[in-house]
Tab-separated table of C-alpha atoms in Angstrom:
chain	number	residue	atom	x	y	z
J	1	MET	CA	-8.792	-21.865	39.279
J	2	ASN	CA	-10.590	-24.610	37.154
J	3	LYS	CA	-8.736	-25.783	33.946
J	4	PRO	CA	-10.964	-23.979	31.247
J	5	LEU	CA	-10.652	-20.640	32.950
J	6	ARG	CA	-6.823	-21.097	33.277
J	7	ARG	CA	-6.779	-21.861	29.457
J	8	VAL	CA	-8.799	-18.705	28.780
J	9	SER	CA	-6.376	-16.741	31.038
J	10	VAL	CA	-3.320	-17.946	29.369
J	11	PHE	CA	-4.744	-17.294	25.858
J	12	CYS	CA	-5.382	-13.683	26.870
J	13	ILE	CA	-2.100	-13.240	28.177
J	14	LEU	CA	-0.559	-14.532	25.050
J	15	LEU	CA	-2.648	-12.189	23.036
J	16	ILE	CA	-1.681	-9.150	25.227
J	17	LEU	CA	2.129	-10.256	24.767
J	18	ALA	CA	1.731	-10.517	21.140
J	19	LEU	CA	0.071	-7.011	21.002
J	20	LEU	CA	2.997	-5.566	22.906
J	21	ALA	CA	5.500	-7.221	20.782
J	22	TRP	CA	3.624	-5.958	17.438
J	23	VAL	CA	3.369	-2.473	18.865
J	24	THR	CA	7.148	-2.514	19.908
J	25	TRP	CA	7.959	-3.783	16.429
J	26	LEU	CA	5.991	-1.008	14.708
J	27	GLN	CA	7.440	1.785	17.007
J	28	GLY	CA	10.826	0.366	16.837
J	29	ALA	CA	12.054	-1.598	13.728
J	30	LYS	CA	9.296	-0.187	11.438
J	31	ALA	CA	9.325	3.453	12.653
J	32	ALA	CA	11.797	4.771	10.119
J	33	THR	CA	10.098	2.975	7.255
J	34	PHE	CA	6.767	4.680	8.167
J	35	SER	CA	8.285	8.091	8.870
J	36	ASP	CA	10.079	7.895	5.546
J	37	ASP	CA	6.984	6.890	3.478
J	38	PRO	CA	6.245	9.549	1.070
J	39	HIS	CA	2.481	8.540	1.370
J	40	ASN	CA	2.532	9.248	5.196
J	41	PRO	CA	0.839	12.727	5.213
J	42	ARG	CA	2.514	13.458	8.602
J	43	VAL	CA	5.802	13.469	6.706
J	44	SER	CA	4.696	16.357	4.506
J	45	ILE	CA	2.942	18.113	7.383
J	46	ALA	CA	5.982	18.086	9.329
J	47	LYS	CA	8.252	18.954	6.528
J	48	TYR	CA	6.232	22.206	5.536
J	49	ALA	CA	5.354	23.167	9.060
J	50	ASN	CA	8.031	25.836	9.174
J	51	PRO	CA	9.941	27.756	6.505
J	52	LEU	CA	12.712	25.598	4.904
J	53	GLY	CA	16.233	26.406	4.935
J	54	ASN	CA	17.768	27.955	1.686
J	55	ILE	CA	20.009	27.064	-1.121
J	56	LEU	CA	22.550	29.836	-1.583
J	57	VAL	CA	24.496	31.334	-4.534
J	58	GLY	CA	27.203	33.671	-3.678
J	59	GLY	CA	25.862	33.787	-0.222
J	60	GLN	CA	22.470	34.965	-1.130
J	61	PRO	CA	19.253	32.713	-1.150
J	62	VAL	CA	17.876	31.715	-4.388
J	63	THR	CA	15.003	29.956	-2.554
J	64	GLY	CA	12.536	31.027	0.167
J	65	SER	CA	9.093	29.739	1.617
J	66	THR	CA	5.840	31.500	1.989
J	67	ALA	CA	2.836	31.074	4.174
J	68	THR	CA	-0.243	29.107	2.997
J	69	ASP	CA	-3.802	28.660	4.319
J	70	GLY	CA	-3.761	24.736	3.970
J	71	THR	CA	-2.742	22.000	6.227
J	72	LEU	CA	0.916	22.269	4.944
J	73	LYS	CA	1.801	25.680	6.276
J	74	TYR	CA	4.518	26.669	4.017
J	75	GLN	CA	5.471	26.041	0.437
J	76	ARG	CA	8.784	26.524	-1.435
J	77	THR	CA	9.496	29.519	-3.423
J	78	TYR	CA	12.075	30.373	-6.099
J	79	LYS	CA	13.961	33.533	-7.124
J	80	ASN	CA	14.884	33.389	-10.690
J	81	GLY	CA	13.520	29.784	-10.998
J	82	PRO	CA	14.324	28.807	-14.506
J	83	LEU	CA	17.896	30.192	-14.173
J	84	TYR	CA	18.672	28.038	-11.127
J	85	ALA	CA	16.476	24.950	-11.528
J	86	PRO	CA	19.469	22.960	-12.905
J	87	VAL	CA	21.095	23.608	-9.614
J	88	THR	CA	18.458	23.635	-7.007
J	89	GLY	CA	16.057	21.007	-8.484
J	90	PHE	CA	12.532	21.388	-7.039
J	91	SER	CA	10.607	20.807	-3.751
J	92	SER	CA	6.917	20.281	-4.284
J	93	GLN	CA	4.050	19.371	-1.718
J	94	ILE	CA	2.584	17.119	-4.087
J	95	PHE	CA	5.450	15.711	-6.416
J	96	GLY	CA	8.296	15.389	-4.014
J	97	SER	CA	11.755	16.752	-4.575
J	98	ASN	CA	14.935	16.196	-6.695
J	99	GLN	CA	18.598	17.276	-6.864
J	100	LEU	CA	19.968	19.464	-3.979
J	101	GLU	CA	16.472	19.923	-2.799
J	102	SER	CA	16.184	16.196	-2.231
J	103	LEU	CA	19.697	15.296	-1.360
J	104	TYR	CA	19.837	17.910	1.550
J	105	GLY	CA	16.073	17.700	2.288
J	106	ASP	CA	16.739	16.662	6.065
J	107	LEU	CA	18.986	19.659	6.394
J	108	LEU	CA	16.590	22.011	4.790
J	109	ASP	CA	13.573	21.055	6.852
J	110	GLY	CA	15.120	20.880	10.101
J	111	SER	CA	15.105	17.089	10.720
J	112	ASP	CA	18.950	16.613	10.346
J	113	SER	CA	20.049	15.205	13.469
J	114	ARG	CA	23.162	17.565	13.478
J	115	LEU	CA	20.621	20.529	13.998
J	116	GLN	CA	19.008	19.181	17.087
J	117	ASN	CA	19.991	19.970	20.695
J	118	PRO	CA	18.620	18.652	24.056
J	119	GLY	CA	16.222	21.526	24.277
J	120	ASP	CA	14.457	20.528	21.117
J	121	ALA	CA	13.918	16.959	22.438
J	122	LEU	CA	12.284	18.118	25.372
J	123	THR	CA	9.979	20.656	23.430
J	124	ARG	CA	9.460	18.210	20.727
J	125	GLN	CA	9.895	20.966	18.119
J	126	ARG	CA	11.936	20.719	14.894
J	127	PRO	CA	14.913	23.025	14.800
J	128	LYS	CA	15.151	25.620	12.126
J	129	GLY	CA	16.175	24.416	8.692
J	130	GLY	CA	19.797	24.773	7.678
J	131	ASP	CA	21.209	26.223	4.374
J	132	VAL	CA	23.087	24.660	1.671
J	133	ALA	CA	25.810	27.111	0.090
J	134	THR	CA	26.560	26.284	-3.486
J	135	THR	CA	29.807	26.908	-5.495
J	136	ILE	CA	27.667	28.604	-8.357
J	137	ASP	CA	28.910	32.126	-9.486
J	138	ALA	CA	25.951	34.124	-10.106
J	139	LYS	CA	27.475	36.226	-12.907
J	140	VAL	CA	28.874	33.048	-14.659
J	141	GLN	CA	25.262	31.392	-14.448
J	142	GLN	CA	23.481	34.490	-15.685
J	143	ALA	CA	26.022	34.886	-18.611
J	144	GLY	CA	25.524	31.305	-19.713
J	145	TYR	CA	21.647	31.281	-19.646
J	146	LYS	CA	21.679	34.569	-21.518
J	147	ALA	CA	24.045	33.423	-24.041
J	148	LEU	CA	22.245	30.104	-24.812
J	149	GLY	CA	18.943	32.146	-25.047
J	150	GLY	CA	16.356	30.322	-26.974
J	151	LYS	CA	18.519	27.411	-27.895
J	152	SER	CA	18.184	23.913	-26.428
J	153	GLY	CA	21.551	22.955	-24.796
J	154	ALA	CA	23.746	23.060	-21.857
J	155	ALA	CA	26.905	24.572	-20.368
J	156	VAL	CA	29.280	23.961	-17.432
J	157	ALA	CA	32.044	26.031	-16.045
J	158	LEU	CA	34.660	24.683	-13.769
J	159	ASP	CA	37.427	26.046	-11.511
J	160	PRO	CA	40.300	23.828	-12.835
J	161	ALA	CA	42.214	24.071	-9.481
J	162	THR	CA	39.535	23.083	-7.188
J	163	GLY	CA	36.767	21.482	-9.247
J	164	LYS	CA	34.125	23.921	-7.983
J	165	ILE	CA	31.287	24.261	-10.723
J	166	LEU	CA	30.908	27.888	-11.058
J	167	GLY	CA	28.166	27.570	-13.646
J	168	MET	CA	25.675	24.977	-14.636
J	169	VAL	CA	23.010	25.917	-17.288
J	170	SER	CA	20.420	23.908	-18.933
J	171	THR	CA	17.919	25.173	-21.615
J	172	PRO	CA	14.980	25.103	-21.895
J	173	SER	CA	14.491	25.334	-18.305
J	174	TYR	CA	11.519	25.485	-15.889
J	175	ASP	CA	10.144	27.336	-12.950
J	176	PRO	CA	9.940	25.022	-9.983
J	177	GLY	CA	7.743	27.478	-8.126
J	178	LYS	CA	4.979	26.887	-10.339
J	179	PHE	CA	4.329	23.487	-8.920
J	180	ALA	CA	5.678	23.780	-5.283
J	181	GLY	CA	2.218	24.003	-3.884
J	182	SER	CA	-0.677	21.545	-3.797
J	183	GLY	CA	-3.425	23.590	-5.628
J	184	SER	CA	-5.012	22.904	-8.915
J	185	GLY	CA	-2.727	25.353	-10.664
J	186	ASP	CA	0.266	23.545	-9.230
J	187	GLN	CA	-0.986	20.209	-10.614
J	188	LYS	CA	-1.579	21.849	-14.114
J	189	ALA	CA	1.878	23.222	-14.144
J	190	TRP	CA	3.196	19.629	-13.426
J	191	LYS	CA	1.107	18.143	-16.242
J	192	ASP	CA	2.417	20.746	-18.625
J	193	LEU	CA	5.904	20.237	-17.706
J	194	SER	CA	5.658	16.458	-18.129
J	195	GLY	CA	3.908	16.781	-21.432
J	196	ASN	CA	6.503	19.346	-22.864
J	197	LYS	CA	8.203	17.705	-25.924
J	198	ALA	CA	11.200	19.961	-25.291
J	199	HIS	CA	11.803	18.339	-21.874
J	200	PRO	CA	12.779	21.211	-20.080
J	201	GLU	CA	12.813	19.066	-16.907
J	202	ILE	CA	15.956	17.238	-18.011
J	203	ASN	CA	19.330	18.599	-16.618
J	204	ARG	CA	21.048	18.571	-19.963
J	205	ALA	CA	24.352	19.618	-18.221
J	206	LEU	CA	24.482	16.620	-15.871
J	207	ARG	CA	22.030	13.951	-17.166
J	208	GLN	CA	22.141	13.793	-21.078
J	209	PRO	CA	25.230	12.298	-22.639
J	210	LEU	CA	25.444	12.974	-26.260
J	211	PRO	CA	28.104	12.343	-29.064
J	212	PRO	CA	30.852	14.676	-28.259
J	213	GLY	CA	31.983	15.028	-31.846
J	214	SER	CA	35.459	16.512	-32.574
J	215	THR	CA	35.926	17.667	-28.983
J	216	PHE	CA	36.880	14.102	-28.220
J	217	LYS	CA	39.962	14.594	-30.469
J	218	LEU	CA	41.558	16.075	-27.376
J	219	VAL	CA	41.221	12.727	-25.443
J	220	VAL	CA	42.732	10.958	-28.649
J	221	ALA	CA	45.508	13.277	-28.863
J	222	ALA	CA	46.290	12.901	-25.154
J	223	ALA	CA	46.419	9.118	-25.566
J	224	ALA	CA	48.783	9.461	-28.481
J	225	LEU	CA	51.264	11.625	-26.634
J	226	GLU	CA	50.944	9.644	-23.256
J	227	ASN	CA	51.639	6.488	-25.023
J	228	GLY	CA	54.592	7.691	-27.133
J	229	LEU	CA	52.809	7.277	-30.415
J	230	TYR	CA	54.043	10.839	-31.166
J	231	SER	CA	56.637	12.735	-29.147
J	232	SER	CA	55.012	16.182	-29.628
J	233	VAL	CA	52.073	18.100	-30.881
J	234	ASP	CA	54.526	19.358	-33.533
J	235	GLU	CA	55.607	16.066	-35.022
J	236	ALA	CA	54.238	15.055	-38.374
J	237	THR	CA	51.622	12.126	-38.103
J	238	ASP	CA	51.315	9.189	-40.512
J	239	SER	CA	47.951	10.149	-41.857
J	240	PRO	CA	46.480	9.854	-45.470
J	241	ASP	CA	43.996	12.143	-46.697
J	242	PRO	CA	41.352	10.845	-47.277
J	243	TYR	CA	41.399	7.785	-45.081
J	244	THR	CA	39.913	4.485	-45.784
J	245	LEU	CA	38.575	2.821	-42.536
J	246	PRO	CA	40.491	-0.406	-41.677
J	247	ASN	CA	39.192	-3.580	-43.329
J	248	THR	CA	36.488	-1.632	-45.265
J	249	ARG	CA	35.948	0.358	-48.488
J	250	THR	CA	34.495	3.166	-46.536
J	251	VAL	CA	36.398	6.361	-47.114
J	252	LEU	CA	36.703	9.122	-44.507
J	253	LYS	CA	37.053	12.672	-45.459
J	254	ASN	CA	37.584	15.995	-43.804
J	255	GLU	CA	35.053	18.761	-43.790
J	256	SER	CA	37.242	20.969	-45.817
J	257	ALA	CA	38.974	19.576	-48.799
J	258	SER	CA	41.588	22.348	-48.668
J	259	ALA	CA	42.525	21.696	-45.121
J	260	PRO	CA	46.145	20.604	-44.771
J	261	CYS	CA	45.278	17.445	-43.047
J	262	LYS	CA	47.625	14.771	-45.063
J	263	ASN	CA	50.424	13.733	-42.485
J	264	ALA	CA	49.489	16.942	-40.211
J	265	THR	CA	50.918	17.443	-36.736
J	266	ILE	CA	48.441	17.154	-33.899
J	267	ARG	CA	48.383	20.986	-33.564
J	268	THR	CA	47.484	21.356	-37.146
J	269	ALA	CA	44.980	18.448	-36.956
J	270	LEU	CA	43.213	20.150	-34.044
J	271	GLN	CA	43.446	23.487	-35.471
J	272	TYR	CA	41.500	22.270	-38.742
J	273	SER	CA	39.753	19.528	-36.890
J	274	CYS	CA	41.064	16.808	-39.140
J	275	ASN	CA	38.834	13.464	-39.102
J	276	THR	CA	41.349	11.729	-41.003
J	277	VAL	CA	44.207	12.090	-38.464
J	278	PHE	CA	42.308	11.384	-35.410
J	279	ALA	CA	40.571	8.295	-36.773
J	280	LYS	CA	43.686	6.711	-37.872
J	281	MET	CA	45.457	7.759	-34.643
J	282	ALA	CA	42.636	5.984	-32.586
J	283	ALA	CA	42.881	2.809	-34.808
J	284	ASP	CA	46.816	2.916	-34.386
J	285	LEU	CA	46.554	3.175	-30.641
J	286	GLY	CA	43.680	0.526	-30.324
J	287	GLN	CA	40.458	0.882	-28.411
J	288	ASP	CA	42.138	-0.307	-25.163
J	289	LYS	CA	44.613	2.695	-24.856
J	290	VAL	CA	41.998	5.138	-25.909
J	291	ARG	CA	39.569	3.872	-23.312
J	292	ALA	CA	42.312	3.883	-20.641
J	293	GLN	CA	42.829	7.464	-21.441
J	294	ALA	CA	39.199	8.491	-21.514
J	295	GLU	CA	38.640	6.847	-18.084
J	296	LYS	CA	41.420	8.859	-16.609
J	297	PHE	CA	39.391	12.023	-17.684
J	298	GLY	CA	36.213	10.526	-16.196
J	299	PHE	CA	34.463	8.399	-18.781
J	300	ASN	CA	32.574	5.224	-17.950
J	301	ASN	CA	32.222	6.349	-14.509
J	302	GLY	CA	28.712	5.637	-13.591
J	303	LYS	CA	29.150	6.915	-10.007
J	304	LEU	CA	30.282	10.578	-10.433
J	305	ASP	CA	28.385	12.784	-7.802
J	306	THR	CA	28.457	16.482	-7.688
J	307	PRO	CA	26.675	15.681	-5.313
J	308	VAL	CA	23.793	15.272	-7.690
J	309	ARG	CA	24.625	11.982	-9.557
J	310	ALA	CA	25.869	12.885	-13.222
J	311	GLY	CA	25.031	10.661	-16.320
J	312	LYS	CA	27.505	8.145	-17.410
J	313	SER	CA	29.732	9.236	-20.270
J	314	LEU	CA	30.696	6.254	-22.360
J	315	TYR	CA	33.706	5.332	-24.405
J	316	PRO	CA	32.527	1.846	-25.585
J	317	GLN	CA	34.051	-1.637	-25.523
J	318	GLY	CA	34.103	-4.549	-28.124
J	319	MET	CA	34.529	-2.417	-31.152
J	320	ASP	CA	36.241	-3.562	-34.232
J	321	LYS	CA	38.907	-1.535	-36.114
J	322	PRO	CA	36.739	0.638	-38.183
J	323	GLN	CA	34.490	1.437	-35.140
J	324	THR	CA	37.509	2.332	-33.239
J	325	ALA	CA	38.456	4.694	-35.731
J	326	LEU	CA	35.087	6.481	-35.822
J	327	SER	CA	35.337	6.639	-32.063
J	328	GLY	CA	38.433	8.653	-32.317
J	329	ILE	CA	36.323	11.504	-33.807
J	330	GLY	CA	33.587	11.315	-31.141
J	331	GLN	CA	31.275	9.229	-33.180
J	332	PHE	CA	30.130	5.586	-33.344
J	333	ASP	CA	28.942	5.037	-29.665
J	334	ASP	CA	30.798	7.729	-27.977
J	335	THR	CA	28.704	9.780	-25.554
J	336	ALA	CA	29.518	12.698	-23.142
J	337	THR	CA	27.830	15.188	-20.792
J	338	PRO	CA	28.936	18.841	-20.782
J	339	LEU	CA	30.149	18.159	-17.409
J	340	GLN	CA	32.409	15.413	-18.612
J	341	MET	CA	33.804	17.484	-21.489
J	342	ALA	CA	34.369	20.305	-19.043
J	343	MET	CA	36.478	17.945	-16.851
J	344	VAL	CA	38.649	17.038	-20.033
J	345	SER	CA	39.346	20.853	-20.651
J	346	SER	CA	39.760	21.370	-16.956
J	347	ALA	CA	42.295	18.781	-16.513
J	348	ILE	CA	44.483	20.081	-19.394
J	349	ALA	CA	44.350	23.598	-18.158
J	350	ASN	CA	45.301	22.358	-14.602
J	351	GLY	CA	48.647	20.733	-15.928
J	352	GLY	CA	47.003	17.366	-16.181
J	353	ASP	CA	45.569	17.159	-12.537
J	354	LEU	CA	41.793	16.464	-12.564
J	355	GLN	CA	39.886	17.737	-9.600
J	356	THR	CA	36.477	16.094	-8.730
J	357	PRO	CA	33.531	18.393	-9.728
J	358	GLN	CA	31.459	19.757	-6.745
J	359	MET	CA	28.534	21.904	-6.635
J	360	VAL	CA	28.349	22.435	-2.757
J	361	ASP	CA	30.655	24.476	-0.857
J	362	LYS	CA	29.353	24.069	2.719
J	363	LEU	CA	26.277	23.259	5.042
J	364	THR	CA	25.325	25.517	7.693
J	365	ASP	CA	22.726	25.450	10.580
J	366	GLY	CA	19.679	27.950	10.938
J	367	GLY	CA	22.065	30.269	12.778
J	368	GLY	CA	24.695	30.344	10.048
J	369	ASN	CA	27.089	28.032	11.660
J	370	THR	CA	29.226	25.733	9.486
J	371	LEU	CA	28.169	22.028	9.878
J	372	GLN	CA	30.317	20.508	7.038
J	373	GLU	CA	32.578	22.091	4.656
J	374	TYR	CA	33.720	20.521	1.346
J	375	GLU	CA	37.410	20.647	0.453
J	376	PRO	CA	38.685	20.026	-3.078
J	377	LYS	CA	39.006	16.464	-3.767
J	378	LYS	CA	41.546	15.189	-6.527
J	379	TYR	CA	39.916	12.896	-9.058
J	380	GLY	CA	43.290	11.638	-10.379
J	381	LYS	CA	46.009	12.490	-12.799
J	382	ALA	CA	44.559	12.489	-16.282
J	383	VAL	CA	47.909	13.357	-18.202
J	384	SER	CA	51.359	14.317	-17.575
J	385	ARG	CA	52.278	18.022	-17.191
J	386	ARG	CA	54.224	17.943	-20.606
J	387	THR	CA	51.327	16.509	-22.246
J	388	ALA	CA	49.028	19.057	-20.577
J	389	GLU	CA	51.114	21.953	-21.781
J	390	GLN	CA	51.398	20.514	-25.385
J	391	LEU	CA	47.630	20.369	-25.541
J	392	GLN	CA	47.411	23.880	-24.050
J	393	SER	CA	49.470	25.300	-26.694
J	394	SER	CA	47.615	23.503	-29.379
J	395	MET	CA	44.252	24.557	-28.019
J	396	GLU	CA	45.406	28.188	-28.005
J	397	THR	CA	46.293	27.802	-31.613
J	398	VAL	CA	42.716	26.528	-32.327
J	399	VAL	CA	41.329	29.875	-30.912
J	400	ASN	CA	43.920	32.297	-32.228
J	401	GLU	CA	44.267	30.673	-35.747
J	402	GLY	CA	41.625	28.004	-36.092
J	403	THR	CA	37.897	27.082	-35.903
J	404	GLY	CA	37.743	28.561	-32.316
J	405	SER	CA	38.115	32.341	-33.055
J	406	ASN	CA	34.654	33.206	-31.661
J	407	ALA	CA	36.166	32.362	-28.154
J	408	LYS	CA	38.900	35.139	-28.038
J	409	ILE	CA	38.846	37.444	-25.161
J	410	ASP	CA	41.067	40.487	-25.024
J	411	GLY	CA	43.491	40.260	-22.100
J	412	LEU	CA	43.071	36.582	-21.542
J	413	THR	CA	44.721	33.528	-22.832
J	414	VAL	CA	42.057	31.134	-24.311
J	415	GLY	CA	42.288	27.835	-25.620
J	416	GLY	CA	39.567	25.749	-27.100
J	417	LYS	CA	38.309	22.716	-29.371
J	418	THR	CA	35.164	23.037	-31.582
J	419	GLY	CA	32.972	20.001	-32.491
J	420	THR	CA	29.963	19.348	-34.606
J	421	ALA	CA	28.483	15.912	-33.844
J	422	GLN	CA	26.335	13.806	-36.251
J	423	HIS	CA	22.945	12.956	-35.070
J	424	GLY	CA	20.546	10.159	-36.287
J	425	VAL	CA	20.927	7.740	-39.167
J	426	ASN	CA	23.138	9.217	-41.995
J	427	ASN	CA	23.251	12.400	-39.942
J	428	GLU	CA	19.583	13.084	-40.834
J	429	GLY	CA	19.076	14.786	-37.427
J	430	THR	CA	20.198	18.285	-36.442
J	431	PRO	CA	23.973	18.005	-35.579
J	432	TYR	CA	24.957	18.844	-31.989
J	433	ALA	CA	27.300	21.722	-31.645
J	434	TRP	CA	30.020	21.518	-29.106
J	435	PHE	CA	32.867	23.919	-27.716
J	436	VAL	CA	35.118	22.977	-24.798
J	437	SER	CA	37.600	25.519	-23.641
J	438	TYR	CA	39.706	27.224	-20.851
J	439	ALA	CA	40.882	30.882	-20.165
J	440	LYS	CA	43.534	32.219	-17.857
J	441	ASP	CA	44.007	35.626	-16.818
J	442	GLY	CA	47.879	35.692	-15.968
J	443	LYS	CA	47.249	36.126	-12.318
J	444	GLY	CA	46.591	32.537	-11.461
J	445	HIS	CA	42.895	32.617	-11.967
J	446	GLN	CA	41.444	30.167	-14.665
J	447	VAL	CA	38.132	28.628	-15.585
J	448	ALA	CA	37.220	25.686	-17.936
J	449	VAL	CA	33.882	25.482	-19.942
J	450	ALA	CA	32.118	23.046	-22.014
J	451	VAL	CA	29.037	24.006	-24.073
J	452	MET	CA	26.591	21.890	-26.099
J	453	VAL	CA	23.958	23.128	-28.272
J	454	GLU	CA	21.426	20.337	-29.271
J	455	ASP	CA	19.109	22.530	-31.370
J	456	SER	CA	18.651	26.006	-32.387
J	457	ASP	CA	16.835	28.117	-35.092
J	458	ALA	CA	20.222	28.414	-37.225
J	459	ALA	CA	20.022	26.853	-40.570
J	460	ARG	CA	21.702	23.327	-40.810
J	461	SER	CA	24.607	24.685	-42.960
J	462	GLU	CA	25.274	27.236	-40.053
J	463	ILE	CA	25.570	24.658	-37.297
J	464	SER	CA	29.024	24.499	-35.890
J	465	GLY	CA	30.824	24.375	-32.484
J	466	GLY	CA	32.541	27.540	-33.389
J	467	GLY	CA	29.480	29.322	-34.512
J	468	LEU	CA	26.951	28.429	-31.862
J	469	ALA	CA	28.725	27.007	-28.783
J	470	ALA	CA	31.892	29.123	-28.837
J	471	PRO	CA	30.104	32.489	-28.087
J	472	VAL	CA	28.376	31.016	-24.967
J	473	ALA	CA	31.659	29.727	-23.652
J	474	LYS	CA	33.203	33.164	-24.301
J	475	ALA	CA	30.495	34.635	-22.267
J	476	MET	CA	30.960	32.451	-19.190
J	477	MET	CA	34.805	32.665	-19.191
J	478	LYS	CA	34.567	36.485	-19.437
J	479	ALA	CA	32.049	36.545	-16.531
J	480	ALA	CA	34.164	34.348	-14.454
J	481	LEU	CA	37.480	36.246	-14.900
J	482	SER	CA	36.137	39.676	-15.357
């Protein structure tokens, strides 16, 4: 072979080797990248080639699939879509998915490796999708949704002993079935949802931290008892009325001038929601001790998964003494989600032990066989049993003799704390109404609930945690323990 021909042959061989290496790299190292690319139409074609598995509430599916005439053969359907949207999230042929629909997408569409067997590999067929069984109690969910009605707000109900989320409501809500397909109607529904100023797409129960107002006084009371500032909820505090914020001339007053807040006990201060007592208490403790207590309840944790990631509830750092005092009444830069405040109430109801909130009970394959079961997981020890019992006693006084009377339920022991948080500069916005609570039936059954009403048609003078939020909590607690 002459020299020029040999050079051409070597060059061609190098091109072939380069092509083989390129193909190998594409099919090996880059295969997962291409298969997971949402812009790859084959991904959606495969996902919707068969009916999806379902998300279950009380063993019954709240999702489904229906056949279409398009390339994507099936699309997602929802039963009582607005009721369960905060739980399921959405699965759309155009706009992707979120929440449980996204987190367990591989299981639901059958591509999870745990669903496959040797026969599937030979036939190159995708197995039937599996199911996601939630911890939601349909009665609790429906009670909360109905009670919130036309209000903008959210509510969370927990089983204190296990951390199971029994109800998670967010209003206004949306119907994920309206944009599950790929038609023009689906696109319009998505556009309408995205442009809705009420933001029904936000999961207010998990993802919208707001000032917790006076419900945060439970955290400050816990810090005072745990750090020995006061020995019991019935010991008189050193609390002037009114109270001048440290190093300022700003005078803090209580909502009711006639409330017995001067040197009040913690029990009385919770009963009448005395700002002066808890502002001074926070200042006396100092921000570090209050923050340490708040973090034991779950504040400042940006990685709380239910498995849906919850928004971070904040107790701030770097405050001066006046700001620390205001933080003690749930103002300044304090923020909390309804889930976070339900965790506070849950830990108190459960003797100080806080369980990690969880919304999924188990995963099953297409035949109903269990693939994974989720056991209760302890978050930590929030307070001692003695402190928990002291706070329980005080919260029951709030319901039986104080601002939480709207949460009373015949035959049940109920404890609670109201809160009305300021909103906007100089409180120009509509205040947020809060209520945190628990109920026990005397047979070992219990439930903890937190409710936040962001907006309603009530007159400003009528906005209060006891008036707007407590009835919602009552409805959910009654449904859980009926």
